Coordinates of C-alpha atoms in Angstrom, one line a residue:
Chain A
M1 CA 60.9 -258.4 -26.6
M2 CA 57.7 -260.3 -26.9
S3 CA 56.4 -262.9 -24.5
I4 CA 56.5 -266.7 -25.3
C5 CA 53.2 -268.5 -25.7
I6 CA 53.2 -271.6 -23.5
E7 CA 50.8 -273.4 -25.9
T8 CA 53.2 -273.1 -28.9
L9 CA 56.3 -274.5 -27.1
S10 CA 57.8 -277.7 -28.5
A11 CA 57.9 -280.8 -26.3
E12 CA 61.5 -280.0 -25.4
G13 CA 60.6 -276.4 -24.7
R14 CA 57.8 -277.5 -22.4
R15 CA 60.1 -279.8 -20.5
D16 CA 62.8 -277.1 -20.2
F17 CA 60.1 -274.6 -19.0
F18 CA 58.8 -277.0 -16.4
N19 CA 62.3 -277.8 -15.1
S20 CA 63.3 -274.2 -14.9
F21 CA 61.6 -273.5 -11.6
D22 CA 61.2 -275.1 -8.1
T23 CA 58.8 -272.6 -6.6
V24 CA 55.6 -271.2 -8.0
L25 CA 54.0 -268.0 -6.7
T26 CA 50.5 -267.5 -8.0
D27 CA 48.0 -264.7 -7.8
C28 CA 44.4 -265.8 -6.9
D29 CA 41.6 -263.7 -8.3
G30 CA 41.7 -263.8 -12.1
V31 CA 44.1 -266.8 -12.0
L32 CA 42.6 -269.5 -9.8
W33 CA 39.1 -268.1 -9.5
I34 CA 36.9 -265.2 -10.6
M35 CA 34.7 -264.0 -7.7
N36 CA 33.3 -267.4 -6.4
N37 CA 33.9 -269.4 -9.6
T38 CA 37.0 -271.6 -9.9
I39 CA 38.8 -271.3 -13.2
P40 CA 38.4 -274.7 -14.9
G41 CA 41.4 -276.9 -14.3
A42 CA 43.0 -274.7 -11.7
T43 CA 42.6 -277.0 -8.7
Q44 CA 44.1 -279.9 -10.7
V45 CA 47.1 -277.8 -11.8
I46 CA 47.9 -276.9 -8.2
I47 CA 47.6 -280.6 -7.2
D48 CA 49.9 -281.5 -10.1
F49 CA 52.5 -278.9 -9.2
K50 CA 52.6 -280.3 -5.6
K51 CA 52.9 -283.9 -6.9
N52 CA 55.9 -282.8 -8.9
D53 CA 57.5 -281.3 -5.8
K54 CA 57.1 -277.7 -6.7
K55 CA 56.6 -275.4 -3.7
I56 CA 53.5 -273.2 -4.1
F57 CA 52.6 -269.9 -2.5
F58 CA 49.4 -268.0 -3.1
V59 CA 50.1 -264.3 -3.2
T60 CA 47.1 -261.9 -3.2
N61 CA 46.8 -258.1 -2.8
N62 CA 43.4 -258.6 -1.1
S63 CA 43.3 -256.9 2.3
T64 CA 39.6 -257.5 2.9
K65 CA 40.0 -261.1 4.1
S66 CA 42.1 -262.4 7.0
H67 CA 44.5 -265.3 6.5
V68 CA 41.9 -267.6 8.0
Q69 CA 39.1 -266.3 5.9
L70 CA 41.2 -266.7 2.8
L71 CA 42.0 -270.2 3.7
E72 CA 38.3 -271.0 4.0
K73 CA 37.8 -269.6 0.5
F74 CA 40.6 -271.9 -0.9
H75 CA 39.1 -274.9 0.7
S76 CA 35.5 -274.1 -0.3
L77 CA 36.6 -273.8 -3.9
G78 CA 38.5 -277.1 -3.7
F79 CA 42.1 -275.9 -3.5
Q80 CA 44.7 -277.6 -1.3
A81 CA 46.3 -274.9 0.8
S82 CA 47.7 -274.5 4.3
V83 CA 48.0 -271.3 6.2
N84 CA 51.7 -270.9 5.5
D85 CA 51.1 -271.1 1.7
V86 CA 48.8 -268.1 1.7
I87 CA 50.3 -264.6 1.6
N88 CA 47.9 -261.7 1.6
T89 CA 48.4 -258.0 2.2
S90 CA 46.6 -257.8 5.6
F91 CA 49.0 -260.4 6.9
L92 CA 52.0 -258.6 5.3
A93 CA 51.0 -255.2 6.7
A94 CA 50.7 -256.7 10.2
K95 CA 54.1 -258.4 9.8
Y96 CA 55.7 -255.2 8.6
L97 CA 54.3 -253.1 11.4
K98 CA 55.2 -255.7 14.0
A99 CA 58.8 -255.4 12.9
N100 CA 58.9 -251.6 12.4
L101 CA 56.5 -249.9 14.8
D102 CA 57.4 -248.9 18.3
P103 CA 55.2 -251.4 20.4
S104 CA 54.0 -248.6 22.6
K105 CA 52.4 -246.9 19.6
R106 CA 49.1 -247.6 17.8
V107 CA 48.2 -247.8 14.1
Y108 CA 45.5 -245.6 12.7
V109 CA 43.8 -247.9 10.2
I110 CA 41.8 -247.1 7.1
G111 CA 40.7 -250.6 6.3
S112 CA 38.5 -253.6 6.8
P113 CA 37.8 -255.6 10.0
A114 CA 40.0 -258.4 8.5
L115 CA 43.0 -256.0 8.5
A116 CA 42.4 -255.1 12.2
C117 CA 42.1 -258.9 12.8
E118 CA 45.6 -259.6 11.4
L119 CA 47.1 -256.7 13.4
N120 CA 45.4 -258.0 16.5
A121 CA 46.8 -261.5 15.8
L122 CA 50.3 -260.1 16.0
N123 CA 49.5 -257.8 19.0
V124 CA 49.9 -254.6 16.9
K125 CA 47.7 -252.1 18.6
N126 CA 45.3 -250.3 16.2
F127 CA 42.1 -248.3 15.9
G128 CA 40.0 -246.7 13.2
V129 CA 38.2 -249.6 11.5
G130 CA 34.4 -249.1 11.0
E131 CA 32.1 -246.2 10.1
D132 CA 33.4 -242.6 10.6
Y133 CA 31.2 -240.2 8.8
L134 CA 30.8 -236.4 9.1
K135 CA 27.9 -235.5 11.4
T136 CA 28.5 -231.8 11.3
S137 CA 30.6 -229.4 9.2
V138 CA 34.4 -229.6 8.7
P139 CA 35.1 -226.6 11.0
E140 CA 32.9 -228.0 13.8
F141 CA 34.5 -231.5 13.2
V142 CA 38.0 -230.1 13.5
D143 CA 37.0 -228.1 16.6
N144 CA 35.7 -231.3 18.3
V145 CA 37.9 -234.1 17.1
K146 CA 41.0 -235.0 19.2
L147 CA 44.1 -236.4 17.5
E148 CA 45.4 -239.3 19.5
S149 CA 48.9 -238.8 20.9
D150 CA 50.2 -242.4 20.6
V151 CA 49.8 -243.0 16.8
G152 CA 53.0 -244.4 15.3
A153 CA 51.7 -245.5 11.9
V154 CA 48.9 -244.9 9.4
L155 CA 47.9 -248.0 7.5
V156 CA 45.7 -247.8 4.4
G157 CA 43.9 -250.9 3.0
F158 CA 40.6 -251.4 1.3
D159 CA 37.8 -249.6 3.2
D160 CA 34.2 -249.4 2.0
H161 CA 33.6 -246.9 4.8
F162 CA 36.3 -244.6 3.4
S163 CA 35.2 -241.0 4.2
Y164 CA 36.3 -237.5 4.5
P165 CA 36.9 -237.6 8.2
K166 CA 39.1 -240.7 7.8
L167 CA 41.1 -238.9 5.1
L168 CA 41.5 -235.8 7.3
K169 CA 42.7 -237.9 10.3
A170 CA 45.2 -239.9 8.2
A171 CA 46.7 -236.8 6.7
S172 CA 46.9 -235.1 10.1
Y173 CA 48.7 -238.0 11.7
L174 CA 51.1 -238.2 8.8
K175 CA 52.1 -234.5 9.4
D176 CA 54.5 -236.0 11.9
E177 CA 57.3 -237.4 9.8
N178 CA 58.1 -240.1 12.4
V179 CA 54.6 -241.6 11.8
L180 CA 55.0 -244.6 9.4
F181 CA 52.8 -244.5 6.3
V182 CA 52.0 -248.1 5.1
A183 CA 49.6 -249.2 2.3
T184 CA 48.5 -252.8 1.7
N185 CA 48.5 -252.3 -2.1
T186 CA 47.8 -249.8 -4.9
D187 CA 45.5 -251.7 -7.3
E188 CA 43.2 -249.1 -8.9
N189 CA 40.1 -251.3 -9.3
F190 CA 38.7 -254.7 -8.7
S191 CA 38.2 -256.6 -11.9
V192 CA 34.5 -257.4 -12.6
A193 CA 34.3 -258.5 -16.2
G194 CA 31.1 -257.5 -18.0
S195 CA 29.7 -255.3 -15.3
D196 CA 28.5 -251.7 -15.8
F197 CA 30.3 -250.9 -12.5
V198 CA 33.8 -249.9 -11.9
I199 CA 34.7 -251.1 -8.4
P200 CA 37.4 -248.8 -7.0
A201 CA 40.1 -250.6 -5.0
T202 CA 42.7 -249.7 -2.4
G203 CA 44.9 -247.6 -4.8
C204 CA 42.1 -245.0 -5.0
L205 CA 42.1 -244.5 -1.3
V206 CA 45.9 -244.6 -1.0
C207 CA 46.3 -241.9 -3.6
S208 CA 43.9 -239.5 -1.8
V209 CA 45.8 -239.9 1.5
K210 CA 49.1 -239.4 -0.4
C211 CA 47.8 -236.3 -2.1
S212 CA 46.9 -234.7 1.2
A213 CA 49.9 -236.0 3.2
G214 CA 52.4 -235.2 0.5
R215 CA 54.2 -238.4 1.3
E216 CA 54.7 -241.8 -0.4
P217 CA 53.6 -244.9 1.5
F218 CA 55.6 -248.1 2.0
V219 CA 53.6 -250.6 0.0
V220 CA 53.6 -254.3 1.2
G221 CA 51.6 -255.8 -1.7
K222 CA 52.6 -256.5 -5.3
P223 CA 54.5 -255.0 -7.2
S224 CA 56.6 -254.1 -4.1
S225 CA 59.3 -256.7 -3.5
Y226 CA 58.6 -256.8 0.2
I227 CA 56.8 -260.1 -0.2
C228 CA 59.9 -261.6 -1.7
N229 CA 62.0 -260.6 1.3
V230 CA 59.5 -262.2 3.6
L231 CA 59.4 -265.4 1.5
M232 CA 63.1 -265.6 1.3
E233 CA 63.5 -265.1 5.0
T234 CA 61.1 -267.9 5.9
N235 CA 61.3 -270.3 2.9
K236 CA 64.7 -269.8 1.3
I237 CA 63.4 -269.6 -2.2
D238 CA 65.7 -269.1 -5.1
P239 CA 64.4 -266.2 -7.2
S240 CA 66.0 -267.5 -10.4
R241 CA 64.1 -270.8 -10.0
T242 CA 60.8 -269.2 -9.1
L243 CA 57.8 -268.7 -11.4
M244 CA 55.2 -265.9 -10.8
I245 CA 51.8 -266.4 -12.3
G246 CA 49.4 -263.6 -12.6
D247 CA 46.6 -261.9 -14.6
R248 CA 47.6 -258.2 -13.9
C249 CA 50.8 -256.9 -15.3
N250 CA 51.3 -253.8 -13.2
T251 CA 51.1 -255.9 -10.0
D252 CA 51.8 -259.5 -10.6
I253 CA 54.2 -259.4 -13.6
L254 CA 56.1 -256.2 -12.4
F255 CA 56.4 -257.8 -9.0
G256 CA 57.9 -261.0 -10.6
K257 CA 60.3 -258.9 -12.7
R258 CA 61.5 -256.8 -9.7
C259 CA 62.2 -260.0 -7.7
G260 CA 64.1 -261.7 -10.5
F261 CA 61.4 -264.4 -11.0
K262 CA 60.2 -265.9 -14.3
T263 CA 56.8 -264.4 -15.1
L264 CA 53.7 -265.9 -16.7
L265 CA 50.6 -264.0 -17.6
V266 CA 47.3 -265.9 -17.8
L267 CA 44.6 -264.3 -20.0
T268 CA 41.7 -265.1 -17.6
G269 CA 41.8 -261.7 -15.8
V270 CA 42.7 -258.1 -16.2
N271 CA 45.3 -257.9 -19.0
S272 CA 44.9 -259.1 -22.6
L273 CA 47.5 -260.2 -25.2
K274 CA 46.8 -256.9 -27.0
D275 CA 48.1 -255.0 -23.9
V276 CA 51.3 -257.1 -23.9
E277 CA 51.8 -256.6 -27.7
E278 CA 51.5 -252.8 -27.3
W279 CA 53.9 -252.7 -24.4
S280 CA 56.4 -255.0 -26.3
K281 CA 56.5 -252.4 -29.2
S282 CA 56.9 -249.4 -26.9
D283 CA 60.2 -247.7 -26.3
D284 CA 59.1 -246.8 -22.8
P285 CA 61.1 -248.9 -20.3
T286 CA 58.3 -248.7 -17.7
L287 CA 55.9 -250.3 -20.2
Q288 CA 58.6 -252.9 -21.3
E289 CA 58.8 -253.9 -17.6
L290 CA 55.2 -255.1 -17.8
V291 CA 55.8 -257.6 -20.5
P292 CA 55.8 -261.2 -19.1
D293 CA 58.3 -263.8 -20.1
Y294 CA 55.4 -266.2 -20.9
Y295 CA 51.7 -266.1 -21.4
A296 CA 49.0 -268.7 -21.6
E297 CA 45.2 -268.8 -22.2
S298 CA 44.6 -269.9 -18.6
I299 CA 46.4 -271.6 -15.7
D300 CA 45.0 -274.9 -17.1
S301 CA 47.3 -274.5 -20.1
L302 CA 50.2 -275.3 -17.8
R303 CA 49.1 -278.9 -17.6
A304 CA 50.6 -279.5 -21.0
T305 CA 54.0 -278.7 -19.6
F306 CA 53.9 -281.4 -16.9
P307 CA 55.9 -284.6 -17.3
V308 CA 53.8 -287.3 -18.9
S309 CA 53.9 -289.5 -15.8
S310 CA 52.1 -286.9 -13.7
Chain B
M1 CA 65.7 -216.3 -12.4
M2 CA 64.8 -214.9 -8.9
S3 CA 61.7 -212.9 -8.1
I4 CA 61.9 -209.2 -7.5
C5 CA 61.0 -207.9 -4.0
I6 CA 58.4 -205.1 -4.3
E7 CA 59.7 -203.5 -1.1
T8 CA 63.2 -203.0 -2.5
L9 CA 62.2 -201.3 -5.7
S10 CA 63.4 -197.7 -6.3
A11 CA 60.8 -195.0 -6.6
E12 CA 61.1 -195.3 -10.4
G13 CA 60.8 -199.1 -10.2
R14 CA 57.6 -198.8 -8.2
R15 CA 56.1 -196.4 -10.7
D16 CA 57.0 -198.6 -13.6
F17 CA 55.6 -201.6 -11.8
F18 CA 52.3 -199.8 -11.0
N19 CA 52.0 -198.5 -14.6
S20 CA 52.7 -202.0 -16.1
F21 CA 49.1 -203.3 -15.6
D22 CA 45.5 -202.3 -16.0
T23 CA 43.9 -205.3 -14.6
V24 CA 44.4 -207.1 -11.2
L25 CA 43.4 -210.6 -10.5
T26 CA 43.7 -211.7 -6.9
D27 CA 43.3 -214.9 -5.0
C28 CA 41.2 -214.5 -1.8
D29 CA 42.1 -216.9 1.0
G30 CA 45.7 -216.2 2.1
V31 CA 45.9 -212.9 0.2
L32 CA 42.8 -210.9 1.3
W33 CA 41.9 -212.9 4.3
I34 CA 42.7 -215.9 6.4
M35 CA 39.6 -217.8 7.5
N36 CA 37.4 -214.9 8.7
N37 CA 40.2 -212.4 9.4
T38 CA 41.0 -209.7 6.9
I39 CA 44.7 -209.3 6.2
P40 CA 45.6 -205.8 7.5
G41 CA 45.5 -203.2 4.8
A42 CA 43.9 -205.5 2.2
T43 CA 40.5 -203.6 2.0
Q44 CA 42.3 -200.3 1.5
V45 CA 44.6 -201.7 -1.3
I46 CA 41.5 -202.8 -3.2
I47 CA 39.9 -199.4 -2.8
D48 CA 43.1 -197.7 -4.0
F49 CA 43.4 -200.0 -7.0
K50 CA 39.9 -199.0 -8.0
K51 CA 40.5 -195.3 -7.4
N52 CA 43.5 -195.6 -9.8
D53 CA 41.3 -197.2 -12.5
K54 CA 42.6 -200.7 -12.2
K55 CA 40.0 -203.4 -13.0
I56 CA 39.9 -206.0 -10.2
F57 CA 38.7 -209.6 -10.3
F58 CA 38.7 -211.9 -7.3
V59 CA 39.6 -215.4 -8.4
T60 CA 39.2 -218.3 -5.9
N61 CA 39.4 -222.0 -6.3
N62 CA 36.8 -222.3 -3.5
S63 CA 33.8 -224.5 -4.6
T64 CA 32.0 -224.6 -1.2
K65 CA 30.4 -221.2 -1.6
S66 CA 28.1 -220.0 -4.3
H67 CA 28.7 -216.7 -6.0
V68 CA 26.1 -215.0 -3.7
Q69 CA 27.6 -216.5 -0.5
L70 CA 31.1 -215.4 -1.5
L71 CA 29.8 -211.9 -2.2
E72 CA 28.4 -211.9 1.3
K73 CA 31.8 -212.8 2.7
F74 CA 33.5 -210.0 0.8
H75 CA 31.0 -207.5 2.2
S76 CA 31.1 -208.8 5.7
L77 CA 34.9 -208.4 5.7
G78 CA 34.7 -204.9 4.4
F79 CA 35.6 -205.5 0.7
Q80 CA 34.0 -203.6 -2.2
A81 CA 33.0 -206.2 -4.7
S82 CA 30.1 -206.8 -7.1
V83 CA 28.9 -210.1 -8.4
N84 CA 30.7 -209.8 -11.7
D85 CA 34.1 -209.2 -10.0
V86 CA 34.0 -212.6 -8.2
I87 CA 35.1 -215.7 -10.0
N88 CA 34.9 -218.9 -8.1
T89 CA 35.1 -222.5 -9.3
S90 CA 31.5 -223.5 -8.6
F91 CA 30.5 -220.7 -11.0
L92 CA 33.1 -221.7 -13.5
A93 CA 32.1 -225.3 -13.4
A94 CA 28.5 -224.4 -14.0
K95 CA 29.5 -222.1 -16.9
Y96 CA 31.6 -224.8 -18.5
L97 CA 28.9 -227.5 -18.2
K98 CA 26.2 -225.1 -19.5
A99 CA 28.4 -224.6 -22.6
N100 CA 29.5 -228.2 -23.1
L101 CA 26.9 -230.6 -21.7
D102 CA 23.9 -231.9 -23.8
P103 CA 21.0 -230.1 -22.0
S104 CA 19.0 -233.4 -21.9
K105 CA 21.7 -234.9 -19.7
R106 CA 22.4 -234.6 -16.0
V107 CA 25.6 -234.0 -14.0
Y108 CA 26.5 -236.5 -11.3
V109 CA 28.0 -234.2 -8.6
I110 CA 30.5 -235.0 -5.9
G111 CA 30.4 -231.6 -4.2
S112 CA 28.8 -229.1 -1.9
P113 CA 25.2 -227.7 -1.9
A114 CA 26.8 -224.4 -3.2
L115 CA 28.0 -226.3 -6.3
A116 CA 24.5 -227.6 -7.0
C117 CA 23.2 -224.1 -6.4
E118 CA 25.4 -222.7 -9.2
L119 CA 24.4 -225.5 -11.5
N120 CA 20.8 -224.9 -10.8
A121 CA 21.2 -221.1 -11.4
L122 CA 22.3 -221.9 -15.0
N123 CA 19.6 -224.7 -15.4
V124 CA 22.2 -227.4 -15.5
K125 CA 20.4 -230.6 -14.3
N126 CA 22.3 -232.4 -11.5
F127 CA 22.1 -234.8 -8.6
G128 CA 24.4 -236.5 -6.0
V129 CA 25.0 -233.7 -3.5
G130 CA 24.5 -234.8 0.2
E131 CA 25.2 -237.9 2.2
D132 CA 25.7 -241.2 0.4
Y133 CA 27.2 -243.7 2.8
L134 CA 27.5 -247.5 2.6
K135 CA 24.6 -249.2 4.4
T136 CA 25.5 -252.7 3.5
S137 CA 28.5 -254.5 1.8
V138 CA 30.0 -253.6 -1.6
P139 CA 28.5 -256.6 -3.4
E140 CA 25.1 -255.9 -2.0
F141 CA 25.4 -252.3 -2.8
V142 CA 26.4 -253.1 -6.4
D143 CA 23.5 -255.5 -6.7
N144 CA 21.0 -252.9 -5.5
V145 CA 22.2 -249.6 -6.9
K146 CA 21.0 -248.4 -10.3
L147 CA 23.2 -246.3 -12.5
E148 CA 21.2 -243.5 -14.0
S149 CA 20.9 -243.5 -17.8
D150 CA 21.0 -239.8 -18.4
V151 CA 24.3 -238.8 -16.9
G152 CA 26.4 -236.7 -19.3
A153 CA 29.1 -235.5 -16.9
V154 CA 30.7 -236.1 -13.5
L155 CA 31.7 -233.0 -11.6
V156 CA 34.1 -233.2 -8.6
G157 CA 34.4 -230.4 -6.2
F158 CA 34.9 -230.2 -2.4
D159 CA 32.6 -232.6 -0.6
D160 CA 32.9 -233.3 3.1
H161 CA 30.5 -236.2 2.5
F162 CA 32.9 -237.9 0.1
S163 CA 32.5 -241.6 0.5
Y164 CA 33.2 -245.0 -1.2
P165 CA 29.7 -245.2 -2.8
K166 CA 30.3 -241.8 -4.4
L167 CA 33.7 -242.8 -5.7
L168 CA 32.2 -246.0 -7.1
K169 CA 29.4 -244.2 -8.9
A170 CA 31.6 -241.5 -10.3
A171 CA 34.1 -244.1 -11.7
S172 CA 31.2 -246.2 -13.1
Y173 CA 29.6 -243.2 -14.9
L174 CA 33.1 -242.3 -16.3
K175 CA 33.4 -245.7 -17.9
D176 CA 31.4 -244.2 -20.8
E177 CA 34.0 -242.1 -22.5
N178 CA 31.3 -239.7 -23.7
V179 CA 30.6 -238.7 -20.1
L180 CA 32.5 -235.4 -19.4
F181 CA 34.8 -235.4 -16.4
V182 CA 35.1 -232.0 -14.8
A183 CA 36.9 -230.9 -11.6
T184 CA 36.6 -227.6 -9.9
N185 CA 40.2 -227.5 -8.8
T186 CA 43.1 -229.7 -7.7
D187 CA 44.4 -228.0 -4.5
E188 CA 45.8 -230.6 -2.2
N189 CA 44.9 -229.0 1.2
F190 CA 43.3 -226.0 2.7
S191 CA 45.8 -223.8 4.4
V192 CA 45.4 -223.6 8.2
A193 CA 48.5 -222.1 9.7
G194 CA 49.5 -223.4 13.1
S195 CA 46.9 -226.2 13.3
D196 CA 47.6 -229.8 14.1
F197 CA 45.2 -230.7 11.4
V198 CA 45.8 -231.2 7.7
I199 CA 42.5 -230.3 6.0
P200 CA 42.4 -232.2 2.7
A201 CA 40.9 -230.2 -0.2
T202 CA 39.3 -231.1 -3.6
G203 CA 42.5 -232.4 -5.2
C204 CA 42.5 -235.4 -2.8
L205 CA 39.0 -236.3 -4.0
V206 CA 39.7 -235.7 -7.6
C207 CA 42.8 -237.9 -7.6
S208 CA 40.9 -240.9 -6.2
V209 CA 38.2 -240.6 -8.9
K210 CA 41.0 -240.2 -11.5
C211 CA 42.7 -243.3 -10.2
S212 CA 39.6 -245.4 -10.6
A213 CA 38.4 -243.9 -13.8
G214 CA 41.8 -243.9 -15.5
R215 CA 41.0 -240.5 -17.0
E216 CA 42.1 -236.9 -16.5
P217 CA 39.5 -234.3 -15.7
F218 CA 39.0 -230.9 -17.3
V219 CA 39.9 -228.5 -14.4
V220 CA 38.1 -225.2 -14.4
G221 CA 40.1 -223.7 -11.4
K222 CA 43.6 -222.3 -11.2
P223 CA 46.2 -223.2 -12.6
S224 CA 44.0 -224.1 -15.6
S225 CA 43.8 -221.2 -18.0
Y226 CA 40.0 -221.7 -18.5
I227 CA 39.4 -218.7 -16.2
C228 CA 41.4 -216.5 -18.5
N229 CA 39.3 -217.5 -21.5
V230 CA 36.1 -216.7 -19.6
L231 CA 37.5 -213.4 -18.5
M232 CA 38.8 -212.4 -21.9
E233 CA 35.5 -213.3 -23.5
T234 CA 33.5 -211.1 -21.1
N235 CA 35.9 -208.4 -20.1
K236 CA 38.5 -208.0 -22.9
I237 CA 41.5 -208.0 -20.6
D238 CA 45.0 -207.8 -22.0
P239 CA 47.1 -210.6 -20.5
S240 CA 50.3 -208.6 -20.9
R241 CA 48.8 -205.8 -18.8
T242 CA 47.3 -208.0 -16.1
L243 CA 48.8 -208.7 -12.6
M244 CA 47.9 -212.0 -10.8
I245 CA 48.4 -211.8 -7.0
G246 CA 48.4 -215.1 -5.0
D247 CA 49.8 -216.9 -2.0
R248 CA 50.1 -220.4 -3.6
C249 CA 52.5 -221.0 -6.4
N250 CA 51.2 -224.2 -7.9
T251 CA 47.8 -222.6 -8.4
D252 CA 47.9 -218.8 -8.4
I253 CA 51.4 -218.2 -9.9
L254 CA 51.4 -221.1 -12.3
F255 CA 47.9 -219.9 -13.5
G256 CA 49.4 -216.4 -14.0
K257 CA 52.3 -217.7 -15.9
R258 CA 50.2 -219.9 -18.2
C259 CA 48.0 -216.9 -19.0
G260 CA 50.9 -214.6 -19.8
F261 CA 50.1 -212.3 -16.7
K262 CA 52.7 -210.7 -14.5
T263 CA 52.7 -212.6 -11.2
L264 CA 53.1 -211.5 -7.6
L265 CA 53.4 -213.8 -4.5
V266 CA 52.4 -212.5 -1.1
L267 CA 53.9 -214.2 1.8
T268 CA 50.8 -214.3 4.0
G269 CA 49.6 -217.8 2.9
V270 CA 50.9 -221.2 1.6
N271 CA 54.3 -220.5 0.0
S272 CA 57.4 -219.0 1.6
L273 CA 60.3 -217.1 0.2
K274 CA 62.4 -220.2 1.0
D275 CA 60.2 -222.2 -1.5
V276 CA 60.8 -219.6 -4.2
E277 CA 64.5 -219.5 -3.6
E278 CA 64.8 -223.3 -3.9
W279 CA 62.8 -223.4 -7.1
S280 CA 64.8 -220.5 -8.5
K281 CA 68.0 -222.6 -8.1
S282 CA 66.4 -225.7 -9.6
D283 CA 67.1 -227.0 -13.1
D284 CA 63.6 -228.5 -13.3
P285 CA 61.5 -226.3 -15.6
T286 CA 58.3 -227.4 -13.8
L287 CA 59.7 -225.9 -10.6
Q288 CA 61.0 -222.8 -12.4
E289 CA 57.5 -222.2 -13.6
L290 CA 56.4 -221.7 -10.0
V291 CA 58.7 -218.8 -9.5
P292 CA 56.7 -215.5 -9.4
D293 CA 57.9 -212.3 -11.1
Y294 CA 57.5 -210.4 -7.9
Y295 CA 57.0 -211.0 -4.2
A296 CA 55.9 -209.0 -1.2
E297 CA 55.4 -209.5 2.5
S298 CA 51.7 -208.9 2.1
I299 CA 49.1 -207.3 -0.2
D300 CA 49.5 -204.2 2.0
S301 CA 53.1 -203.8 0.6
L302 CA 51.5 -202.8 -2.7
R303 CA 50.4 -199.5 -1.3
A304 CA 54.0 -198.2 -1.5
T305 CA 53.7 -198.6 -5.3
F306 CA 50.6 -196.4 -5.7
P307 CA 51.0 -192.8 -7.1
V308 CA 51.5 -190.3 -4.2
S309 CA 48.2 -188.5 -4.9
S310 CA 46.1 -191.6 -4.2

């Protein structure tokens, strides 16, 4: 099966596409903006969706910003968004732990200050954020470090202070199978087009903890369908009338497929049309699952599908 | 297929077993010693093997000690060993890079001072060992760090100063597909029986670099058969008349199987008889591959197989 190009739809096809959903979920980085630069036309598309009574949610795997910080970014780049529209993985992780962790226990966090901030906002007790580097040797470290007795969960998000002692502590807490293991997301890298650098993302930290702990985490971010459960609980969305827009197929598109949404890939981020064409031809069902229903050059291409009056 | 217990062999079976090999390869930690404590009887078994004209090689995935440091450990624990008998992964990595790296290029090393020491001993240029922690933010770091232009390989061994900047640099160097990616080994954890701690080993660091780089490393340690090539080149061993002794099935036993050696598991380290029994019953060929030909309570049990005169 190959994806349908939005730009080549007939007038009727465009209308049918537009009328096929009431709710839009969209990824942010690579779809609405790249770093601090808005994708041309993106702010207007969001306005037009709202004008046409489409519900919009912004769904990002980013765990380095709190809800409030993300909202500031939306506003500074000219996007209309309110706090309930923005769903990020630090918020989701806090929500999951609030619901599943014994409140007398604490979370050992590998992650950013923003992640701790979201946990604090829901009164989920936590520790671990910040620098934790090896001052001595591993045997001396192990002789002197004390494992806390009230740890009920290990949470792994993006942490630029990731270090060997953090890895050791996380794996040691996870030895107790009653300790929950939660990851914000498993993205391998941040996308930085044209750079010499590869910027490792949360997935690289999660996999090293997994390797040592010999356990799989519960992932709250895309492509996990946990977000969908949260959304359906609070917003009563209908999956069959929901469109997921993203730039990364192994998170955004796979997430949409798993939730029963329509899926649209924009070519302004991680994956290219060439990737989609290759997967379409593959016999591997795991690759087939990455093929979006639709694709478009950019989110701006969607404006051609709006009713003429808008 | 289930393993044969050395202790239950008949007198004839013991003799046949003993006469079935000329060369013995043995793992160290968990077989000969645990931390700094010699396994009872281990020194005598090594002496007896030599008395009976068996060639012995000590094969360890440890990359935190240089050849010379390891030899000191052998001697301090009472083992007879010479420098050519000891094969560790820091030595193997240096040997591999000496043979495969353009000598005008340097190796970016995530690893211990001992690993650099082995590279230096073979005049393989390298850098990266030591502390490298994030002083600022990731964007500032990326703006200020310079990637070196003469990197021809990334080598990952055990590094207790493993950090986010090291991961970022490794992944960035590996973006160039001509840059070699080498790992000393992929052991998940160090074995520390009875401890509350899980001590993550090289495999946890390798998997995070793999995740970001999207590439598989060439592994020099067990279970890779590279060691066997090196041994056969220099020592003309006959795989069909070689016995591999180990305590960890996914490294030692799998290595032995891949090289066509006879394999013996001792129960003084990582894997138990229960593990072997489960794998024996499994239909999964990857689990079947972990089942040793023989098992014994400890290396000391082998003394019962020696000719009476010894």
